[in-house]
PDB file of C-alpha atoms in Angstrom:
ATOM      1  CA  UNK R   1       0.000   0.000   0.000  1.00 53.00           C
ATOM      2  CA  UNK R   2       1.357   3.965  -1.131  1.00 65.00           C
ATOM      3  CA  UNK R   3       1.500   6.763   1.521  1.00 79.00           C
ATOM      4  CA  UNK R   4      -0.663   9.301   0.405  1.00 86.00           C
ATOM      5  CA  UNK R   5       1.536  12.964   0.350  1.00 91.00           C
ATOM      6  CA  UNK R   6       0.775  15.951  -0.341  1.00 91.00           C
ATOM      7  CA  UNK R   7       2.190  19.392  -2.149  1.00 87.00           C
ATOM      8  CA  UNK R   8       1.712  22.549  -3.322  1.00 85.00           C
ATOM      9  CA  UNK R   9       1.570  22.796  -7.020  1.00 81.00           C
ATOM     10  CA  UNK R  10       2.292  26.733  -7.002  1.00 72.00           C
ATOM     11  CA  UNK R  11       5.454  26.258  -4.468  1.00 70.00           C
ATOM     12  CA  UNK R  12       8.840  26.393  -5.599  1.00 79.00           C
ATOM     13  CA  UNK R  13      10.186  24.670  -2.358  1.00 82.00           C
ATOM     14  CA  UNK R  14       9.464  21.228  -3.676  1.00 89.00           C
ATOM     15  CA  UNK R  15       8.614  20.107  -0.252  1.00 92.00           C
ATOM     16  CA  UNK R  16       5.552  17.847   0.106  1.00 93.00           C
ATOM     17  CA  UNK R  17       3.600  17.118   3.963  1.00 94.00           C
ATOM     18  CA  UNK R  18       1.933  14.302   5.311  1.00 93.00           C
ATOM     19  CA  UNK R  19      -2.223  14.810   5.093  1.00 89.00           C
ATOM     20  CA  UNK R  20      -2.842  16.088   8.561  1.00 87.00           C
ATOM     21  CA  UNK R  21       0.508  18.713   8.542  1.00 91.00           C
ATOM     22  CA  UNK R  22      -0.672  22.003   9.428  1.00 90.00           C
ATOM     23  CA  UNK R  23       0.875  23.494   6.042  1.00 91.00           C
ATOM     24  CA  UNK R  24      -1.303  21.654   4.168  1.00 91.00           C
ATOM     25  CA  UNK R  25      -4.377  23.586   5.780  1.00 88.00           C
ATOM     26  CA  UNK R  26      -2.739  26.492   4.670  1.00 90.00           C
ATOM     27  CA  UNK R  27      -3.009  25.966   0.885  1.00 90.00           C
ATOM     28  CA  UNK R  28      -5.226  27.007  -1.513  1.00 87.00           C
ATOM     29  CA  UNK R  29      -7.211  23.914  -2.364  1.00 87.00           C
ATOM     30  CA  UNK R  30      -6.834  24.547  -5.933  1.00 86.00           C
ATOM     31  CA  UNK R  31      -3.291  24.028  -5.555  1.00 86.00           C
ATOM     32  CA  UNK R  32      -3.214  21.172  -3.852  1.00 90.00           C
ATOM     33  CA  UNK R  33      -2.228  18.124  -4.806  1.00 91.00           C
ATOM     34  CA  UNK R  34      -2.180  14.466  -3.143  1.00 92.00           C
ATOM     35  CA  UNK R  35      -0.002  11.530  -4.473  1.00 91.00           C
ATOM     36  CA  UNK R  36       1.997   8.346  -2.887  1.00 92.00           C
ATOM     37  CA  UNK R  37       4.963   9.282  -1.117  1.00 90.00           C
ATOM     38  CA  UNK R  38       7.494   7.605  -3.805  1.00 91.00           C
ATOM     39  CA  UNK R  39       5.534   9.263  -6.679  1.00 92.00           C
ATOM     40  CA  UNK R  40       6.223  12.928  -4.809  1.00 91.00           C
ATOM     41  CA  UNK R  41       9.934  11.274  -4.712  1.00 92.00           C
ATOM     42  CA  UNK R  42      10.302  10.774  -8.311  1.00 93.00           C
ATOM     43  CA  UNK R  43       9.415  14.238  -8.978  1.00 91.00           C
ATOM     44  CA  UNK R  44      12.352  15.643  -6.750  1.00 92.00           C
ATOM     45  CA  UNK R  45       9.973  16.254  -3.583  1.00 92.00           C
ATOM     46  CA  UNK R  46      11.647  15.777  -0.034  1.00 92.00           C
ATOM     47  CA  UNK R  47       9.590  15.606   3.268  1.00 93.00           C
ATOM     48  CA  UNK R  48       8.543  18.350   5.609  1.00 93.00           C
ATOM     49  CA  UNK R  49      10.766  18.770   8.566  1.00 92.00           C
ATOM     50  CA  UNK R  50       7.494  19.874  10.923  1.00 93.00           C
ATOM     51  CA  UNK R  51       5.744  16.223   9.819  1.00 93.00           C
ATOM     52  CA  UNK R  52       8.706  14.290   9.532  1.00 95.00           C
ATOM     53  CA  UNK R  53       9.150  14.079  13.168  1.00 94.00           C
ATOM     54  CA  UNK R  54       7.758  11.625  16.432  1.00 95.00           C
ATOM     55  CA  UNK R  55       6.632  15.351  17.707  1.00 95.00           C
ATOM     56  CA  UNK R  56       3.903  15.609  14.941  1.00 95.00           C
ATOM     57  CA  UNK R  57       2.205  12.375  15.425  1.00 95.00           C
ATOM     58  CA  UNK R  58       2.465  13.054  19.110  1.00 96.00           C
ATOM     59  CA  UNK R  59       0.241  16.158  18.139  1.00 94.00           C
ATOM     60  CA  UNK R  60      -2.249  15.034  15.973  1.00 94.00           C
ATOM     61  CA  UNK R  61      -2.730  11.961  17.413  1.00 96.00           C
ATOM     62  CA  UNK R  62      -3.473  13.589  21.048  1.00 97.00           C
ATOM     63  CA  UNK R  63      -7.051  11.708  20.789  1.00 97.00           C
ATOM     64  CA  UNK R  64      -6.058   8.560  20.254  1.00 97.00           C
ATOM     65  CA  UNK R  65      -3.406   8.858  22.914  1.00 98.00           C
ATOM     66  CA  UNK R  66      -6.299   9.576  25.058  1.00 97.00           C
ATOM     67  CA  UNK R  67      -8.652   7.125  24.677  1.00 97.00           C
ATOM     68  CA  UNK R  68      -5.832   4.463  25.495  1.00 97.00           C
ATOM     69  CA  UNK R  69      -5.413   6.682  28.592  1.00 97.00           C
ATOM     70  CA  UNK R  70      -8.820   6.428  29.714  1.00 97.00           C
ATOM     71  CA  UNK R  71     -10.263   3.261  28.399  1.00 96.00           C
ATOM     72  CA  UNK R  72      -7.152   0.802  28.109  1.00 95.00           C
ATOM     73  CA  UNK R  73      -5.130   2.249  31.033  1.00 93.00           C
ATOM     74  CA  UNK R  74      -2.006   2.573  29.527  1.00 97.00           C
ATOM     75  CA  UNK R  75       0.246   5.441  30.532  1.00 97.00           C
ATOM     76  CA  UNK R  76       2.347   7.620  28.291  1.00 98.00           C
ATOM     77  CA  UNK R  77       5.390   9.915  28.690  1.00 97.00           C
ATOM     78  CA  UNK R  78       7.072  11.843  25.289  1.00 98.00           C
ATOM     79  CA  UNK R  79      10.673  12.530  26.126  1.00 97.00           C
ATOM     80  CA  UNK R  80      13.422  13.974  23.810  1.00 96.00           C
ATOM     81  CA  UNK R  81      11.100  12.691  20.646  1.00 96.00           C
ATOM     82  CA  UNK R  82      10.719   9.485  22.337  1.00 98.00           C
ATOM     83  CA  UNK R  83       6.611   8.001  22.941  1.00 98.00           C
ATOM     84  CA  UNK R  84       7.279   5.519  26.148  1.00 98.00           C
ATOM     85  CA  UNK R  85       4.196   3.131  26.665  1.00 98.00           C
ATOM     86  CA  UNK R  86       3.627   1.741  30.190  1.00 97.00           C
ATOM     87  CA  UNK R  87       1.422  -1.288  30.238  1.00 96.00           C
ATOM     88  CA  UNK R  88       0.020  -3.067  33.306  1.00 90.00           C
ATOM     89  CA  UNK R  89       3.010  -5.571  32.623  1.00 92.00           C
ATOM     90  CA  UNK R  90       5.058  -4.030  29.771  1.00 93.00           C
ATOM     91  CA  UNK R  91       6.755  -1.179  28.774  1.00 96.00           C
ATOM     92  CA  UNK R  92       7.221   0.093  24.838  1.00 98.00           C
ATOM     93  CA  UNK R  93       8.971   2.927  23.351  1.00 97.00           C
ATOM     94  CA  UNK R  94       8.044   4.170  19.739  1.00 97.00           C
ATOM     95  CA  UNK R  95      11.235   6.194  17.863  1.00 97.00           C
ATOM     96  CA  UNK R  96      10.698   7.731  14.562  1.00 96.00           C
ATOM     97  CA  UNK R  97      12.501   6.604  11.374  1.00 94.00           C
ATOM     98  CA  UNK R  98      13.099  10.184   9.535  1.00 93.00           C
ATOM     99  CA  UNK R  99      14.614   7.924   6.651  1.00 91.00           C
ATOM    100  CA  UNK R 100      11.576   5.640   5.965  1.00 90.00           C
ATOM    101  CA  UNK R 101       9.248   7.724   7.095  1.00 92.00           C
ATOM    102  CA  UNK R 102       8.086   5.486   9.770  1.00 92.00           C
ATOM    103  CA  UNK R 103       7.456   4.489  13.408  1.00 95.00           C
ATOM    104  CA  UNK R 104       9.467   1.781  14.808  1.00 95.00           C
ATOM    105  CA  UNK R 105       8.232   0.104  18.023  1.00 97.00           C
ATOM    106  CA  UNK R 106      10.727  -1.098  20.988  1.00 97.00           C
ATOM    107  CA  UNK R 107       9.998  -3.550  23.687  1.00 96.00           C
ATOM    108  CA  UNK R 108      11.538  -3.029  27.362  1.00 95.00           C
ATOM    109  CA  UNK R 109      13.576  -6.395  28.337  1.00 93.00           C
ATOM    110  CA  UNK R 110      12.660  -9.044  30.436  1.00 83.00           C
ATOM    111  CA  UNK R 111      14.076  -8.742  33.692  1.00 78.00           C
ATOM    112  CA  UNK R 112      13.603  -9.019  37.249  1.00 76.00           C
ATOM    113  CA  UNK R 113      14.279  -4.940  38.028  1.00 85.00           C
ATOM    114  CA  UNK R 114      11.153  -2.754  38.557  1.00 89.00           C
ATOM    115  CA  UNK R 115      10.252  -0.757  35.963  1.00 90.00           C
ATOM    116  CA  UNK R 116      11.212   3.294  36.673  1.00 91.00           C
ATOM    117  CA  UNK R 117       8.543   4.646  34.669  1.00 95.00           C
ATOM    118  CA  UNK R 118       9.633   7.749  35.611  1.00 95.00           C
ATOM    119  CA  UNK R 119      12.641   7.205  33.599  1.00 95.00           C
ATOM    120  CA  UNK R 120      12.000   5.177  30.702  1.00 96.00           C
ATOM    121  CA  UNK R 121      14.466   6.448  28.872  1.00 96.00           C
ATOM    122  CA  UNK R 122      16.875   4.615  30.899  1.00 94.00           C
ATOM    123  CA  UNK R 123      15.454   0.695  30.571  1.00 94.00           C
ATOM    124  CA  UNK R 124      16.733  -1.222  28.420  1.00 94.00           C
ATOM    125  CA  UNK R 125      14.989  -2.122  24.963  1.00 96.00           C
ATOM    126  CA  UNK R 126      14.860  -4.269  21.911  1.00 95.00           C
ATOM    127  CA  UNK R 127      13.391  -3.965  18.657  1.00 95.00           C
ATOM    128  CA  UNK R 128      10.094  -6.032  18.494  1.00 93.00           C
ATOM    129  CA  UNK R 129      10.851  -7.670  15.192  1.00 88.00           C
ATOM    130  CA  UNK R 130       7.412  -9.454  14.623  1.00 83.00           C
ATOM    131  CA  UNK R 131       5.746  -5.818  14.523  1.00 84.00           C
ATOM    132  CA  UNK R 132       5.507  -4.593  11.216  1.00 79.00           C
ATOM    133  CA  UNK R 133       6.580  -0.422  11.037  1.00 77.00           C
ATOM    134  CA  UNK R 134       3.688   1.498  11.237  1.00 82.00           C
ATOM    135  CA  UNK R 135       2.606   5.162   9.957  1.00 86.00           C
ATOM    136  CA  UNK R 136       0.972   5.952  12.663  1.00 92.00           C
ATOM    137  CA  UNK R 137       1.223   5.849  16.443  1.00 96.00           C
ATOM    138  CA  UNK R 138      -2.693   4.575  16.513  1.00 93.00           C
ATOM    139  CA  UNK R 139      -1.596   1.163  14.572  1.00 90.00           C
ATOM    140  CA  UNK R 140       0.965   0.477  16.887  1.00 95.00           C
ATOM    141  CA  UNK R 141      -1.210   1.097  20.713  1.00 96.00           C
ATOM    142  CA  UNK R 142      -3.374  -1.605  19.228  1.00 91.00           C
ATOM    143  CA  UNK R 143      -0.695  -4.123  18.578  1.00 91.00           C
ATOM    144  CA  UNK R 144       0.848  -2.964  22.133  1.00 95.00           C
ATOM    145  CA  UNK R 145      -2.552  -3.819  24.154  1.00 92.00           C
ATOM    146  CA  UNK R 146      -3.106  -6.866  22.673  1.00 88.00           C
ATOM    147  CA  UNK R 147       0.082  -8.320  23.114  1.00 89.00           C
ATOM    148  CA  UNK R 148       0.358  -7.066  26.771  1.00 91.00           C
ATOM    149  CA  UNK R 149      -3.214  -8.110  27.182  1.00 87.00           C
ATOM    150  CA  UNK R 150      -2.321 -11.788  26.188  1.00 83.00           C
ATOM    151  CA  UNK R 151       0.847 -12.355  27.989  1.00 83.00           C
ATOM    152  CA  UNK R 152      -1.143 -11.127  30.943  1.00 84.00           C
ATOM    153  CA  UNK R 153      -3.734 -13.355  30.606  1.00 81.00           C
ATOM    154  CA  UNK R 154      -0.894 -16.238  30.172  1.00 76.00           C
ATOM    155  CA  UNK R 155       0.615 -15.262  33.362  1.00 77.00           C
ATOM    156  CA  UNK R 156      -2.887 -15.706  35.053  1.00 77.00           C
ATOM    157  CA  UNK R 157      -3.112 -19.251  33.691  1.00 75.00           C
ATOM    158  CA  UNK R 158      -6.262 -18.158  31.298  1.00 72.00           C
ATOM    159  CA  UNK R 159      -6.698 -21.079  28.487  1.00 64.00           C
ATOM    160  CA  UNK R 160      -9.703 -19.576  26.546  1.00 62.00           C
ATOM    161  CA  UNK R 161      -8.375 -16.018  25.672  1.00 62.00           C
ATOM    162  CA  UNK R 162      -9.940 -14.396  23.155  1.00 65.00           C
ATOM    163  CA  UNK R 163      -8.925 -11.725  21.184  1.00 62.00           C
ATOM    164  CA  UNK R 164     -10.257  -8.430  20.540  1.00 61.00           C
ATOM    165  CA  UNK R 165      -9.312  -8.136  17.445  1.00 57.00           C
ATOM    166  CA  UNK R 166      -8.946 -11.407  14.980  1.00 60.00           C
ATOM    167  CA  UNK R 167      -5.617  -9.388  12.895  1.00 57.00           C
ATOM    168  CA  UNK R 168      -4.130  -9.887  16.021  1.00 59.00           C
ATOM    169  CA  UNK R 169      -5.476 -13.630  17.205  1.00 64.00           C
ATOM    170  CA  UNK R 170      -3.949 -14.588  13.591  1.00 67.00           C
ATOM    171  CA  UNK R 171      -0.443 -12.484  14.443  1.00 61.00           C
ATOM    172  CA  UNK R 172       0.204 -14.430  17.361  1.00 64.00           C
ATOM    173  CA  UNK R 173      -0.999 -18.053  16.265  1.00 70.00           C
ATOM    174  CA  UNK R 174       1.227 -17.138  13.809  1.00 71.00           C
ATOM    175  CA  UNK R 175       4.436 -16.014  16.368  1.00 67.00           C
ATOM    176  CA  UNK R 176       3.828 -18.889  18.695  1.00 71.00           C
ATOM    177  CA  UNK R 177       4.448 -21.408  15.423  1.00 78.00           C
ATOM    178  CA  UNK R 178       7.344 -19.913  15.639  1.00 77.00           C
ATOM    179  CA  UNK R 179       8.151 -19.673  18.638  1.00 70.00           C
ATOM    180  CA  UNK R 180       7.708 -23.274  19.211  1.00 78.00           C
ATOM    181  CA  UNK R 181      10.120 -24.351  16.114  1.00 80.00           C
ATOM    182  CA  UNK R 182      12.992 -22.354  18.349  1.00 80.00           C
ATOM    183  CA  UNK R 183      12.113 -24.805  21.291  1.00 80.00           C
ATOM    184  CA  UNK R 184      12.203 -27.630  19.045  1.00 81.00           C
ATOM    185  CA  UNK R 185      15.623 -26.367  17.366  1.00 81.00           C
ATOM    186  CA  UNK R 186      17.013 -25.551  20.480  1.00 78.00           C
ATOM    187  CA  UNK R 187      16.806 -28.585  22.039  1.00 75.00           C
ATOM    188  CA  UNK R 188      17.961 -30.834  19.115  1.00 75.00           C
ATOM    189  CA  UNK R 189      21.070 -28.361  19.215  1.00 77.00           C
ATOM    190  CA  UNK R 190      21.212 -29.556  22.645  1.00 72.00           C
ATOM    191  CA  UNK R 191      21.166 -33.171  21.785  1.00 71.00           C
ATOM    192  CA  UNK R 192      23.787 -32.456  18.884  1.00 70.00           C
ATOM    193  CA  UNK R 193      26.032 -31.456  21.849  1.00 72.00           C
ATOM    194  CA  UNK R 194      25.807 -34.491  23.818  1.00 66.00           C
ATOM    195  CA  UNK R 195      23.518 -33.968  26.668  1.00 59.00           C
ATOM    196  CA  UNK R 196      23.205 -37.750  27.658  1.00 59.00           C
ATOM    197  CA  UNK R 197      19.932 -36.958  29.238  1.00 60.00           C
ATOM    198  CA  UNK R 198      18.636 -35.436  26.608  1.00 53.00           C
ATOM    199  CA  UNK R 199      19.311 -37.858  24.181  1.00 53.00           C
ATOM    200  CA  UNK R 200      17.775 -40.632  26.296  1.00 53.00           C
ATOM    201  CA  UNK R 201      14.673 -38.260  25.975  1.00 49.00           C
ATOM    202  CA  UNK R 202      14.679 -37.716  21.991  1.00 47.00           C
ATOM    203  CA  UNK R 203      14.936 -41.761  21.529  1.00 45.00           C
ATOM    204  CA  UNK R 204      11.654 -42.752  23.790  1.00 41.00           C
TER     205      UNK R 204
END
């Protein structure tokens, strides 16, 4: 699927703006002009520095942000350009991609420390590889609540979890395949390396 852009056909800046940038309010409709983002490319167009930024979804996403607040009780802090995501058992971080235009999503690491959430900036992180990059900040809280939302309900011993949304059920049938190949890898690997226990296990 294209990113829809947008530019001025009467500019001679050659700059074109994500829909919701507040420059693009400012033109004359007549003048404006909306096309995918590699199309606007092509032409010689670069990105707006205002829209090209973690602090411009942060703005115009403000209601979303909100209703995740309020209804999914998630908590949120925006430091240095940085969206941190505090879960009732995770914690996320959502950096912008000025190159690809993108969001990319980070997961907090498993360990046995309490999360400071009053310094997220200072847990560690990895990149959450089985999330695709998103446009928008909205795409990703989704993902983030039902993931946190399921590994809850696997800590509480819950069998018959349902989904909210079935995108999602599908993601993670789909991650726990995998998943469970590692296991099985890792323990032939084990086997290959002469674990005499294990072996007596692989040949009942």
């Amino acid at each position: 699927m294209k990113t829809e852009r947008v530019l001025s056909m009467d500019a001679d800046s050659r700059i074109y703006h994500k829909p919701n940038c507040h420059y693009v309010k400012m033109m004359s409709p007549k003048n404006r002009m909306s096309l995918a983002k590699e199309d606007a490319q092509i032409r010689g167009y670069r990105i707006c520095k205002c829209c090209n930024s973690m602090s411009y979804h942060y703005r115009t996403e403000q209601n979303t942000i909100e209703y995740y607040r309020k209804n999914k009780k998630m908590d949120f802090k925006f430091i240095d350009g940085v969206l941190y995501v505090k879960t009732e058992i995770g914690c996320w971080k959502l950096v912008y991609s000025k190159r690809f235009e993108d969001i990319v999503l980070y997961h907090r690491n498993t360990i046995s420390a309490p999360l400071d959430f009053d310094h997220p900036e200072n847990e560690p992180y990895h990149r959450q590889v089985d999330a695709q990059s998103r446009h928008m900040i909205s795409g990703y809280l989704n993902y983030i609540y039902e993931h946190d939302r399921y590994k809850a309900a696997m800590e509480r011993g819950e069998k018959n979890f349902r989904f909210s949304s079935k995108k999602y059920a599908r993601h993670e049938a789909k991650a726990q395949r995998k998943r469970q190949h590692r296991r099985v890898e890792q323990l032939f690997m084990l086997i290959e390396k002469g674990d005499s226990n294990l072996l007596k296990l692989s040949i009942c």
